[in-house]
mmCIF file of C-alpha atoms in Angstrom:
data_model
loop_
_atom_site.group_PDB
_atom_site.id
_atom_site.type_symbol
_atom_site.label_atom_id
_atom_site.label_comp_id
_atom_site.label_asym_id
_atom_site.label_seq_id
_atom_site.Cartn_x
_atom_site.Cartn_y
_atom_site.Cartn_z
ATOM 1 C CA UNK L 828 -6.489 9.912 -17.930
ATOM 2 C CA UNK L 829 -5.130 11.378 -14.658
ATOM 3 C CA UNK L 830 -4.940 9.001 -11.347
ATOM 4 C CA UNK L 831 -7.495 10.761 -9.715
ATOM 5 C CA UNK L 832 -9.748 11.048 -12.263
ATOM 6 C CA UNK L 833 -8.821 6.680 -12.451
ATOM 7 C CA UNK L 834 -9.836 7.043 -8.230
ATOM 8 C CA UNK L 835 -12.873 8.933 -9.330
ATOM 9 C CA UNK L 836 -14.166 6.832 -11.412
ATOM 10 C CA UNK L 837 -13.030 3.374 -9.528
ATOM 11 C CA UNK L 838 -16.960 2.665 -8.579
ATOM 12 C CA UNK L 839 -16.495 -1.030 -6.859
ATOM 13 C CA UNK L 840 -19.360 -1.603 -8.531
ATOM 14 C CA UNK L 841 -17.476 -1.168 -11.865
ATOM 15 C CA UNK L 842 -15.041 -4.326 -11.338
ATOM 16 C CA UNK L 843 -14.927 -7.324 -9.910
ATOM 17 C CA UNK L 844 -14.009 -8.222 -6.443
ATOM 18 C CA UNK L 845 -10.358 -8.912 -6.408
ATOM 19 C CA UNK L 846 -9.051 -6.680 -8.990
ATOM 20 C CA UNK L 847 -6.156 -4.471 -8.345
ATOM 21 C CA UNK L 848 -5.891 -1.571 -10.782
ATOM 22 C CA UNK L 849 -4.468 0.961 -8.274
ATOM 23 C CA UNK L 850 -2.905 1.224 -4.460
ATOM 24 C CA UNK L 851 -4.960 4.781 -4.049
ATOM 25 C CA UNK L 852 -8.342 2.991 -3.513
ATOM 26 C CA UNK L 853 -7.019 0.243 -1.584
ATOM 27 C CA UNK L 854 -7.412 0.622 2.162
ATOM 28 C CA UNK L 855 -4.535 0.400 5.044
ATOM 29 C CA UNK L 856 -6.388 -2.851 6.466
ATOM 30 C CA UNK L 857 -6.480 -4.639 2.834
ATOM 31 C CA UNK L 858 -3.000 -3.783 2.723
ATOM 32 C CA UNK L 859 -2.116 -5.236 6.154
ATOM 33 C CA UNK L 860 -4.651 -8.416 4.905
ATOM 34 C CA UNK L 861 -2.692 -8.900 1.606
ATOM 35 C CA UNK L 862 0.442 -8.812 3.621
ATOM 36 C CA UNK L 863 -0.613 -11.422 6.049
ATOM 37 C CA UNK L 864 -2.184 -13.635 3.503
ATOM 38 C CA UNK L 865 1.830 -13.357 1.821
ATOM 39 C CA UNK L 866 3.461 -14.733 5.473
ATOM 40 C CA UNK L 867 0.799 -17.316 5.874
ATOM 41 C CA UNK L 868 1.231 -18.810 2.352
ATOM 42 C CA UNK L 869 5.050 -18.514 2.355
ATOM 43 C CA UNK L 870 4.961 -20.975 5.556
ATOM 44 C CA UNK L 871 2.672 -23.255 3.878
ATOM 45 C CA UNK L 872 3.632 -27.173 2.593
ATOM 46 C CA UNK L 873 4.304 -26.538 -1.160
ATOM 47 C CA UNK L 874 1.290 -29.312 -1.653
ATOM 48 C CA UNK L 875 -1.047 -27.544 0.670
ATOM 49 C CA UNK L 876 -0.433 -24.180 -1.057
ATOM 50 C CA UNK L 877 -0.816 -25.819 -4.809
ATOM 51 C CA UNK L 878 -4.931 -26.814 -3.410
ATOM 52 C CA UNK L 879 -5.897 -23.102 -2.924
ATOM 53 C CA UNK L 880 -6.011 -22.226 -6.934
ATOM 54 C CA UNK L 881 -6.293 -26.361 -8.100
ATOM 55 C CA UNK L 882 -7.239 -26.201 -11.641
ATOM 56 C CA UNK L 883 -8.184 -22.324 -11.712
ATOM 57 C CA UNK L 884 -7.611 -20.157 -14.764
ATOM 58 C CA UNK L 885 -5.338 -17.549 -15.087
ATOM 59 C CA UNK L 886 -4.359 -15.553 -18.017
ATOM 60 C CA UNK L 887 -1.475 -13.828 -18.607
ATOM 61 C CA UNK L 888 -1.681 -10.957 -21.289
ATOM 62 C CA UNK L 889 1.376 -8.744 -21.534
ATOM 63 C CA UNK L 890 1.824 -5.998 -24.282
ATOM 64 C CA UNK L 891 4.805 -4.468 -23.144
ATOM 65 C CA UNK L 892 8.110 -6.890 -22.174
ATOM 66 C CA UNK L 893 8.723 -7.732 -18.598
ATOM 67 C CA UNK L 894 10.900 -10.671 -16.826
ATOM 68 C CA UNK L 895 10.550 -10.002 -13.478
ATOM 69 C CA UNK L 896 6.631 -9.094 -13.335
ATOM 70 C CA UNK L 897 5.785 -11.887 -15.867
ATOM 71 C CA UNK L 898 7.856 -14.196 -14.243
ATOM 72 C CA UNK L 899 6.725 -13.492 -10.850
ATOM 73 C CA UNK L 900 3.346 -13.926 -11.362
ATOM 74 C CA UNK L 901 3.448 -16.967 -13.649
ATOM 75 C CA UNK L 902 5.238 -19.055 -10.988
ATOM 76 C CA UNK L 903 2.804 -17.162 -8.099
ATOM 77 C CA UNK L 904 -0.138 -18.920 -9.991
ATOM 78 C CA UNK L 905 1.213 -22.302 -10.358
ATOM 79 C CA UNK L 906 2.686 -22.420 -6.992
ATOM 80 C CA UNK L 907 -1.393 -22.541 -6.030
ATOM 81 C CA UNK L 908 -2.034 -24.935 -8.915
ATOM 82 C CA UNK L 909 -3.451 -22.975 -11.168
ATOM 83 C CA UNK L 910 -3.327 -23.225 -14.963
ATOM 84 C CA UNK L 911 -1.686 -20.323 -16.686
ATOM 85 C CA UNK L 912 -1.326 -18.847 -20.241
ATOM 86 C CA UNK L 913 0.525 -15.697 -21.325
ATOM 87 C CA UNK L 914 -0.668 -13.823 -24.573
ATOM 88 C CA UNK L 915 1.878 -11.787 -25.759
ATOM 89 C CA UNK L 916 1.887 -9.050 -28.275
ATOM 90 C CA UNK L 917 4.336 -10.318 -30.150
ATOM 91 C CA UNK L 918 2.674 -13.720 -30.838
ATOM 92 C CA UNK L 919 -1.165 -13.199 -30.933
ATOM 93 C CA UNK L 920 -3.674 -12.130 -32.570
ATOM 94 C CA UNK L 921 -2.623 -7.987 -31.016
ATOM 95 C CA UNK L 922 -0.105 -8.370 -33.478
ATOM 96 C CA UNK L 923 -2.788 -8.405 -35.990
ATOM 97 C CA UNK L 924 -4.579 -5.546 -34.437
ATOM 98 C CA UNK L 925 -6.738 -7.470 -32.513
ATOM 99 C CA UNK L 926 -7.765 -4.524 -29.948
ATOM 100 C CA UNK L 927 -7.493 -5.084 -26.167
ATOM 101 C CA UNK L 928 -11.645 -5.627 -25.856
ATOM 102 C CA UNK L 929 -11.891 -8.449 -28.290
ATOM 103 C CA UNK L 930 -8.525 -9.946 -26.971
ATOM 104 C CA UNK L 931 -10.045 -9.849 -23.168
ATOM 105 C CA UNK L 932 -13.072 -11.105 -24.177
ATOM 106 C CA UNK L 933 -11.446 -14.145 -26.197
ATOM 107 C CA UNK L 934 -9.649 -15.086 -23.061
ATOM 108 C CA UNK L 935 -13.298 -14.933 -21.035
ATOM 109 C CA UNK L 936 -14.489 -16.947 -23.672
ATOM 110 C CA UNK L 937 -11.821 -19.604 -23.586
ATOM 111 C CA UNK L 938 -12.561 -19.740 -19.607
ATOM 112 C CA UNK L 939 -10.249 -17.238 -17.810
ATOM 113 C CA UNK L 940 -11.154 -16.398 -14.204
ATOM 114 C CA UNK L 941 -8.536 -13.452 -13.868
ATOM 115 C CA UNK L 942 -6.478 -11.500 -15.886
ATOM 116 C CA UNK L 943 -3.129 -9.961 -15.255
ATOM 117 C CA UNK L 944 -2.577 -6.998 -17.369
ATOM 118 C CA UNK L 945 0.159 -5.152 -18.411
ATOM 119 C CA UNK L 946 0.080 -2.479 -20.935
ATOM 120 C CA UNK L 947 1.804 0.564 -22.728
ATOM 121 C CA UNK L 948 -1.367 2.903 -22.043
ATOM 122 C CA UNK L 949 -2.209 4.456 -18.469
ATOM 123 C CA UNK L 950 -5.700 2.847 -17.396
ATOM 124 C CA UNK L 951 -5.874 0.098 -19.991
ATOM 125 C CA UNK L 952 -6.241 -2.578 -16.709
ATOM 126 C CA UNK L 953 -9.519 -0.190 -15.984
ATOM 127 C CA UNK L 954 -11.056 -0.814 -19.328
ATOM 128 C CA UNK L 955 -10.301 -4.263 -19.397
ATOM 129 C CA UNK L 956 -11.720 -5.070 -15.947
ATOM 130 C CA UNK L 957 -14.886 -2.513 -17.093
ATOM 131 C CA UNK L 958 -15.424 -4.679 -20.309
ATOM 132 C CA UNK L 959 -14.892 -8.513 -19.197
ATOM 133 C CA UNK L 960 -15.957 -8.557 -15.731
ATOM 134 C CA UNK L 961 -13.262 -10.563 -14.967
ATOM 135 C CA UNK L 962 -10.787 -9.322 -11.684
ATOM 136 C CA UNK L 963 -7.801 -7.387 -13.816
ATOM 137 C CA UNK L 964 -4.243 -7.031 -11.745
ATOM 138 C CA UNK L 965 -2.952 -4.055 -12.846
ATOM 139 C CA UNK L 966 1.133 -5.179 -13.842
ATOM 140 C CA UNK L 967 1.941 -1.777 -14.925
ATOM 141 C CA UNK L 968 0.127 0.528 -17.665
ATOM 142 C CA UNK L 969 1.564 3.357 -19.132
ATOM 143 C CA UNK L 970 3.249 5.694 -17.144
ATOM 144 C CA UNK L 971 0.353 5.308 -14.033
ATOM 145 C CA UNK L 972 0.966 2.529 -11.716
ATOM 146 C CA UNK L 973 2.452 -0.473 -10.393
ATOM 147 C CA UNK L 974 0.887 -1.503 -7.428
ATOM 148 C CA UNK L 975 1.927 -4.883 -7.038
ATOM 149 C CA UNK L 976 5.717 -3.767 -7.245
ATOM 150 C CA UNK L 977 4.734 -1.123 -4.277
ATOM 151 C CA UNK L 978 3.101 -3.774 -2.115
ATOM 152 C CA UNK L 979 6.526 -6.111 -2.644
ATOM 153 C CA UNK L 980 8.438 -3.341 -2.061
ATOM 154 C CA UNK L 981 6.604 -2.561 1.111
ATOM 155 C CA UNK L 982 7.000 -5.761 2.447
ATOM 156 C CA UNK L 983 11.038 -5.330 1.628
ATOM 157 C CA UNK L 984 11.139 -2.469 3.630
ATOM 158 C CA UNK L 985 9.039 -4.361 6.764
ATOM 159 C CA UNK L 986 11.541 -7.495 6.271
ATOM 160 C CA UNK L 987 14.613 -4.945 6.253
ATOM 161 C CA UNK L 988 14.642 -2.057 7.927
ATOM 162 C CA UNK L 989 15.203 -2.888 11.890
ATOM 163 C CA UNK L 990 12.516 -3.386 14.161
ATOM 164 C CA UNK L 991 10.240 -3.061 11.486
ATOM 165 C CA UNK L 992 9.325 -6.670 10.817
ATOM 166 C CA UNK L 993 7.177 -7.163 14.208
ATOM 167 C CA UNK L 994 5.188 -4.114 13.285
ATOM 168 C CA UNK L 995 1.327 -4.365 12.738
ATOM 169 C CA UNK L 996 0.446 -2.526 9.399
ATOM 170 C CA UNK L 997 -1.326 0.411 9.969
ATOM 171 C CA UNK L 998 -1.457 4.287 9.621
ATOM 172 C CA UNK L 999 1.997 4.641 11.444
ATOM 173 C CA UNK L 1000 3.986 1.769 10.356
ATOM 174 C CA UNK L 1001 6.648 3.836 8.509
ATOM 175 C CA UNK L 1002 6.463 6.495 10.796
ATOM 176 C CA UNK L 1003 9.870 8.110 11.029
ATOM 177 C CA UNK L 1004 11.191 6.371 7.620
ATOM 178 C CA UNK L 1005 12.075 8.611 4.939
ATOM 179 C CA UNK L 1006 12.317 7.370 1.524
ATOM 180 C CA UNK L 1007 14.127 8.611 -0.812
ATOM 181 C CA UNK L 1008 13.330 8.113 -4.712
ATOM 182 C CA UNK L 1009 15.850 8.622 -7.581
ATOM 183 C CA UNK L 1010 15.474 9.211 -11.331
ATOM 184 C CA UNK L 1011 13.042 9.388 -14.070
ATOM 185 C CA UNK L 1012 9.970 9.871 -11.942
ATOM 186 C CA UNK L 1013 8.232 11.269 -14.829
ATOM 187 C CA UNK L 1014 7.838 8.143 -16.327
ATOM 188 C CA UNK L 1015 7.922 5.677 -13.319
ATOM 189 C CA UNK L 1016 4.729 3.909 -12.657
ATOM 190 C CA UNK L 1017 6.750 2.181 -9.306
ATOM 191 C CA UNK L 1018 7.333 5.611 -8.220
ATOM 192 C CA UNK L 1019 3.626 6.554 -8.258
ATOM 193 C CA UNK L 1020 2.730 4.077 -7.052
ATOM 194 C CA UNK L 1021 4.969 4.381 -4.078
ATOM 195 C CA UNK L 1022 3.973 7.812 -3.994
ATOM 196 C CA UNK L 1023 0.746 7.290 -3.421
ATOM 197 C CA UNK L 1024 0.589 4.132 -0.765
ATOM 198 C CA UNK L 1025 4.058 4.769 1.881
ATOM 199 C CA UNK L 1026 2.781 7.915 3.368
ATOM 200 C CA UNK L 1027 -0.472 6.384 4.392
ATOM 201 C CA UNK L 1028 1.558 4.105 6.222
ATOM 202 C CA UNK L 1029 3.441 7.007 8.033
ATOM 203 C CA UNK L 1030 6.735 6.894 5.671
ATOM 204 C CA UNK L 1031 7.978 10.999 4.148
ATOM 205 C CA UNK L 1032 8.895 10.286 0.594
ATOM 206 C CA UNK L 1033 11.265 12.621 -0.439
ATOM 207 C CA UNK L 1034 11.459 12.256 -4.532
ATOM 208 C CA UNK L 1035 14.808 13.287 -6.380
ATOM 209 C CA UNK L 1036 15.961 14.314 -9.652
ATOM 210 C CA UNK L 1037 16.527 16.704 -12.300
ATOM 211 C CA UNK L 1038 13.270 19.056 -13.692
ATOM 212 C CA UNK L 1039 13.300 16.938 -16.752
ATOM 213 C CA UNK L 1040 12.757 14.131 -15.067
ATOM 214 C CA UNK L 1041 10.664 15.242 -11.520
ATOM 215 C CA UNK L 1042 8.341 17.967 -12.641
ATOM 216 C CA UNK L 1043 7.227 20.105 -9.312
ATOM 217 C CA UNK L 1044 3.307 18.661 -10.075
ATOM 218 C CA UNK L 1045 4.634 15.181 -8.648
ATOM 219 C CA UNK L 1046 3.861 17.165 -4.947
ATOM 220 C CA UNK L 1047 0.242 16.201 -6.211
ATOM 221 C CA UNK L 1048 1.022 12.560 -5.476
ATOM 222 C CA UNK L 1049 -0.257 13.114 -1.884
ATOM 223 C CA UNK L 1050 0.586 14.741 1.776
ATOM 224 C CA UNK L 1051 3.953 13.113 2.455
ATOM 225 C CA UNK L 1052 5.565 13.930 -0.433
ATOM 226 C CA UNK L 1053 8.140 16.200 -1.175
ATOM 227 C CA UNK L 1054 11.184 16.652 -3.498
ATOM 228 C CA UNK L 1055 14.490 17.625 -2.921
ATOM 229 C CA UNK L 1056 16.315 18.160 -5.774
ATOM 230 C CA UNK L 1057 20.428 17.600 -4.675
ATOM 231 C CA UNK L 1058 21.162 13.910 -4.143
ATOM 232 C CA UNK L 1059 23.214 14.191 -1.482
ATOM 233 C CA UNK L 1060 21.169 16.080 0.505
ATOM 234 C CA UNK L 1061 18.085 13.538 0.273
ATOM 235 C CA UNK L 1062 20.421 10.434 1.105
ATOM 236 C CA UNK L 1063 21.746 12.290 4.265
ATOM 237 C CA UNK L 1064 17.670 11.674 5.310
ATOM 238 C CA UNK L 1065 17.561 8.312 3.912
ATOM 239 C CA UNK L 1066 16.408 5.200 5.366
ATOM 240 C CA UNK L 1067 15.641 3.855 2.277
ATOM 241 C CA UNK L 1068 16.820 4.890 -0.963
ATOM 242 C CA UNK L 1069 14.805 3.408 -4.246
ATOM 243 C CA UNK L 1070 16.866 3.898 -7.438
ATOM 244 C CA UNK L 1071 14.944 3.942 -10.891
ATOM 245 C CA UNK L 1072 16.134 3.368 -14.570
ATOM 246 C CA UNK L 1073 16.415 5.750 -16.998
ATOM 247 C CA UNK L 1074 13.779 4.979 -19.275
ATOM 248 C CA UNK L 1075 15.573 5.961 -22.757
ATOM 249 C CA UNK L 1076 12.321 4.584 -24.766
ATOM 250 C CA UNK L 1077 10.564 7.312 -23.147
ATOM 251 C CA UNK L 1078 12.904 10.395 -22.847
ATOM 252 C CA UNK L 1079 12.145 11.597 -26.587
ATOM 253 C CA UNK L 1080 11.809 15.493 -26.625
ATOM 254 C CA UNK L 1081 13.812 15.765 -23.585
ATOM 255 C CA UNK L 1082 16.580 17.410 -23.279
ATOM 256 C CA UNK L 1083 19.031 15.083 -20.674
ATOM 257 C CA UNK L 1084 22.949 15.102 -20.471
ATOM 258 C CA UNK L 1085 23.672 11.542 -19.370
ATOM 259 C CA UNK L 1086 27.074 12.726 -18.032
ATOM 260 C CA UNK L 1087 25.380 15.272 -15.843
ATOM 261 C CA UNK L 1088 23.150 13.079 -14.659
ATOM 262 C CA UNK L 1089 25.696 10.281 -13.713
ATOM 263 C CA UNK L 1090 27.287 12.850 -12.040
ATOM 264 C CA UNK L 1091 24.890 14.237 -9.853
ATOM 265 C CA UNK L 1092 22.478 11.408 -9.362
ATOM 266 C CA UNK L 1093 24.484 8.097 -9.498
ATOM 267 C CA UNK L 1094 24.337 6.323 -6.739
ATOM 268 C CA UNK L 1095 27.855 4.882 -6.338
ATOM 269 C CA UNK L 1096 29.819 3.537 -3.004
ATOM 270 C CA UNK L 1097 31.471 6.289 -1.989
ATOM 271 C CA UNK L 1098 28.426 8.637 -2.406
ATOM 272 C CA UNK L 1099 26.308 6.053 -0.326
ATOM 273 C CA UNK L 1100 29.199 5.625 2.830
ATOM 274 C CA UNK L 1101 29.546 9.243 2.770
ATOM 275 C CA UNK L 1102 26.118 10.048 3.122
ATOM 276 C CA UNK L 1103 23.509 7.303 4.286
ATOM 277 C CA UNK L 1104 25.903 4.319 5.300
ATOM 278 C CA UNK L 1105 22.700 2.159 6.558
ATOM 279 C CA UNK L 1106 20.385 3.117 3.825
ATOM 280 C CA UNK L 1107 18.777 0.454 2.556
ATOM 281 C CA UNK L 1108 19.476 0.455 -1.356
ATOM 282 C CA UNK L 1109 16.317 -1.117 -3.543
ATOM 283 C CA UNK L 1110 16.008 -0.899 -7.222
ATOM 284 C CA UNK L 1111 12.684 -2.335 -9.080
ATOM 285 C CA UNK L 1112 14.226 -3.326 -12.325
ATOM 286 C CA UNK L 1113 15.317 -3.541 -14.958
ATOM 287 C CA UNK L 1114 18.501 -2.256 -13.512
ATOM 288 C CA UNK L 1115 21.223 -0.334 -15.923
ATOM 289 C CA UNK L 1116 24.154 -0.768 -14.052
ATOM 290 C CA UNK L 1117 26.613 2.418 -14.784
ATOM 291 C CA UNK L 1118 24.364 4.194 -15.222
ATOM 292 C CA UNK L 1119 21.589 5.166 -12.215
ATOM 293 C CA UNK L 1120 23.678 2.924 -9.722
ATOM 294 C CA UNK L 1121 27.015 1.191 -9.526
ATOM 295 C CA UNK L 1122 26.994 -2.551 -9.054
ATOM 296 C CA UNK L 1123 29.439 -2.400 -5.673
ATOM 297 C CA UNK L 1124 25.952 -1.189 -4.831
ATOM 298 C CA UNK L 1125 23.779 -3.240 -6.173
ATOM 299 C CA UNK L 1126 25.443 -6.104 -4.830
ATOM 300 C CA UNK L 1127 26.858 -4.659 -1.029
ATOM 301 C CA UNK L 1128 25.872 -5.556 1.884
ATOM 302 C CA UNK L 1129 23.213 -2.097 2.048
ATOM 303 C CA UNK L 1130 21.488 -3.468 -1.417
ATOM 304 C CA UNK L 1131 17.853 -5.323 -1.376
ATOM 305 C CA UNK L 1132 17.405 -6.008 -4.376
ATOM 306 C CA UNK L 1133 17.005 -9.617 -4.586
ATOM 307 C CA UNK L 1134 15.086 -9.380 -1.878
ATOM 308 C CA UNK L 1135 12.483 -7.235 -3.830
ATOM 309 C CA UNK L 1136 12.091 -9.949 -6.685
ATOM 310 C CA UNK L 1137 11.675 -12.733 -3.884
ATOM 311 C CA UNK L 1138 8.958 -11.096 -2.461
ATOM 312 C CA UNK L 1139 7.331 -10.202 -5.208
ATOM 313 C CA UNK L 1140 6.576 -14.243 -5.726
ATOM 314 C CA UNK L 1141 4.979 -13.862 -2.429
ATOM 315 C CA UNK L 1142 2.792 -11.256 -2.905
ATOM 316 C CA UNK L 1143 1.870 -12.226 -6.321
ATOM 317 C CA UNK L 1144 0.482 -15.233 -4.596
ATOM 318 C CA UNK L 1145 -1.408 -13.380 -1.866
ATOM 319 C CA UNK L 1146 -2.995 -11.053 -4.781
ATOM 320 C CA UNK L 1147 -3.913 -14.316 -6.840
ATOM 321 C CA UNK L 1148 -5.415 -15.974 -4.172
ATOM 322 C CA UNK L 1149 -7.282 -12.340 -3.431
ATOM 323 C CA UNK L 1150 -8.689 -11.805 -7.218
ATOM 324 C CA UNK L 1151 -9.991 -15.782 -7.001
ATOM 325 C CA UNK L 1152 -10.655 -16.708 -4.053
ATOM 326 C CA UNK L 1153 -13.502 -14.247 -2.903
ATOM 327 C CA UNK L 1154 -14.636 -15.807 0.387
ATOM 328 C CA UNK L 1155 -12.138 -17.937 0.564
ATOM 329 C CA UNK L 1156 -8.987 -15.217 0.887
ATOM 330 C CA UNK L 1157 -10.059 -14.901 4.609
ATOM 331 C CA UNK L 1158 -9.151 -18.413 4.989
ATOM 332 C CA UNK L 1159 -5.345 -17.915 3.917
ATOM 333 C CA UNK L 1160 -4.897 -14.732 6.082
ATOM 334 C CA UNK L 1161 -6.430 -16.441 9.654
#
């Protein structure tokens, strides 16, 4: 299913309030709201915070491996005291073949008020939300989205780049940023979805890579975005520059030289003082170091990566307290 036929057919009717199963539909003031809610909770007492979810019901259901996502919104949910479980497909009934409708409506059953979602297959979180009810964050299906990663990494960029962090979010936030995104596009769901939501904020993504990996049809990811296909020539632009992994699980039937690659595309320390010295350097994760970046990189001065997986607890929260706490998520962002 293609992402706008997913907008298309994103009726709000269709799901319940709360759910976040893409950035396209969500509007520049929810995104601001979200945002807010994230600064107001982070300056919260740790005992005041752990009242806002008291006793709520969160499952977890992940077919697909993750640390950081997982991990990030496990500890999001009990840091507002709510009781989590993770279903895994490695230790449930999926691994009998239980399919993803009776395994969602199981977890209804056994009283879960919101579901976080990842899975292999693009629009899986749609179904799920379609069938239970039930607000459904989207944690990355498929090849589609990620729209909780492009909200933390938002936020990254506000916290980072100067003179950004007094900014109001709006339609011009980003306006004279250019970000510049490395790698396997193709298969990047953080990439969409970063695609999709900076340029309504004012930021010119400028995607990079080889053909194999950046086929010209990712222009169709919205006004803002173009692609540039010599590294060095997008990071002399750069404000930001997002690195992505290779995703070897998914580059069967493609034809890649890794040395070529490295070559032309890794993002090393003498590549990044010679051509954006004050770049900000962010990588979602996993991160294969030696291969799409060096670590003198990943851990200089220019590199934001931590900072990426810290706020991503915040805005996990903010999301949580979003999907259950409809009339109450006002409350958090005043």
């Amino acid at each position: 299913m293609t992402s706008s036929k997913m907008q298309g057919e994103m009726k709000a009717a269709e799901y319940a309030a709360g759910s976040l199963l893409t950035v396209a539909g969500l509007p520049v003031e929810e995104v601001a709201a979200i945002l807010a809610a994230t600064d107001r909770m982070e300056r919260m007492a740790a005992a005041e915070r752990a009242k806002i979810l008291a006793g709520r019901r969160i499952a977890l259901l992940f077919y697909e491996s993750s640390t950081r996502t997982r991990t990030s919104f496990e500890l999001a949910a009990k840091s507002l005291g709510a009781m989590t479980t993770l279903v895994s497909d490695k230790s449930s009934s999926i691994e009998k073949g239980e399919s993803l409708k009776d395994t969602g409506l199981t977890l209804r059953a056994l009283g879960a008020e919101c579901i976080i979602l990842r899975h292999a297959n693009s629009g899986a979180p749609y179904l799920l939300a379609k069938l239970t009810g039930l607000p459904v964050l989207n944690a990355g299906d498929g090849m589609h989205e990620h729209p909780s990663q492009a909200l933390l990494d938002l936020r990254t960029m506000l916290a980072r780049l100067p003179g950004m962090s007094s900014r109001l979010v709006n339609a011009k936030t980003l306006d004279g940023v250019t970000v510049v995104i490395t790698g396997d596009i193709l298969h990047s769901r953080v990439a969409r979805s970063n695609a999709m939501l900076l340029p309504r904020l004012g930021a010119r993504v400028l995607l990079c890579g080889p053909a194999a990996l950046l086929p010209v049809d990712a222009l169709g990811l919205g006004s803002g975005v173009e692609i540039e296909r010599d590294f060095d020539k997008a990071l002399q632009q750069a404000q930001v520059v997002m690195m992505l992994r290779i995703q070897r699980e998914r580059l069967a039937g493609l034809e890649l030289d890794l040395a070529d690659y490295i070559s032309r595309y890794q993002l090393d320390q003498e590549r990044l003082t010679a051509r954006a010295p004050e770049a900000l350097v962010m990588h979602p994760g996993p991160m294969i170091r030696g291969l799409e970046i060096l670590g003198e990189v990943a851990d200089g001065p220019n590199s934001a990566i931590e900072d990426q997986v810290r706020h991503g607890l915040g805005v996990r929260t903010a999301l949580l307290a979003r999907a259950l706490s409809v009339g109450g998520f006002e409350s958090v962002t005043a």
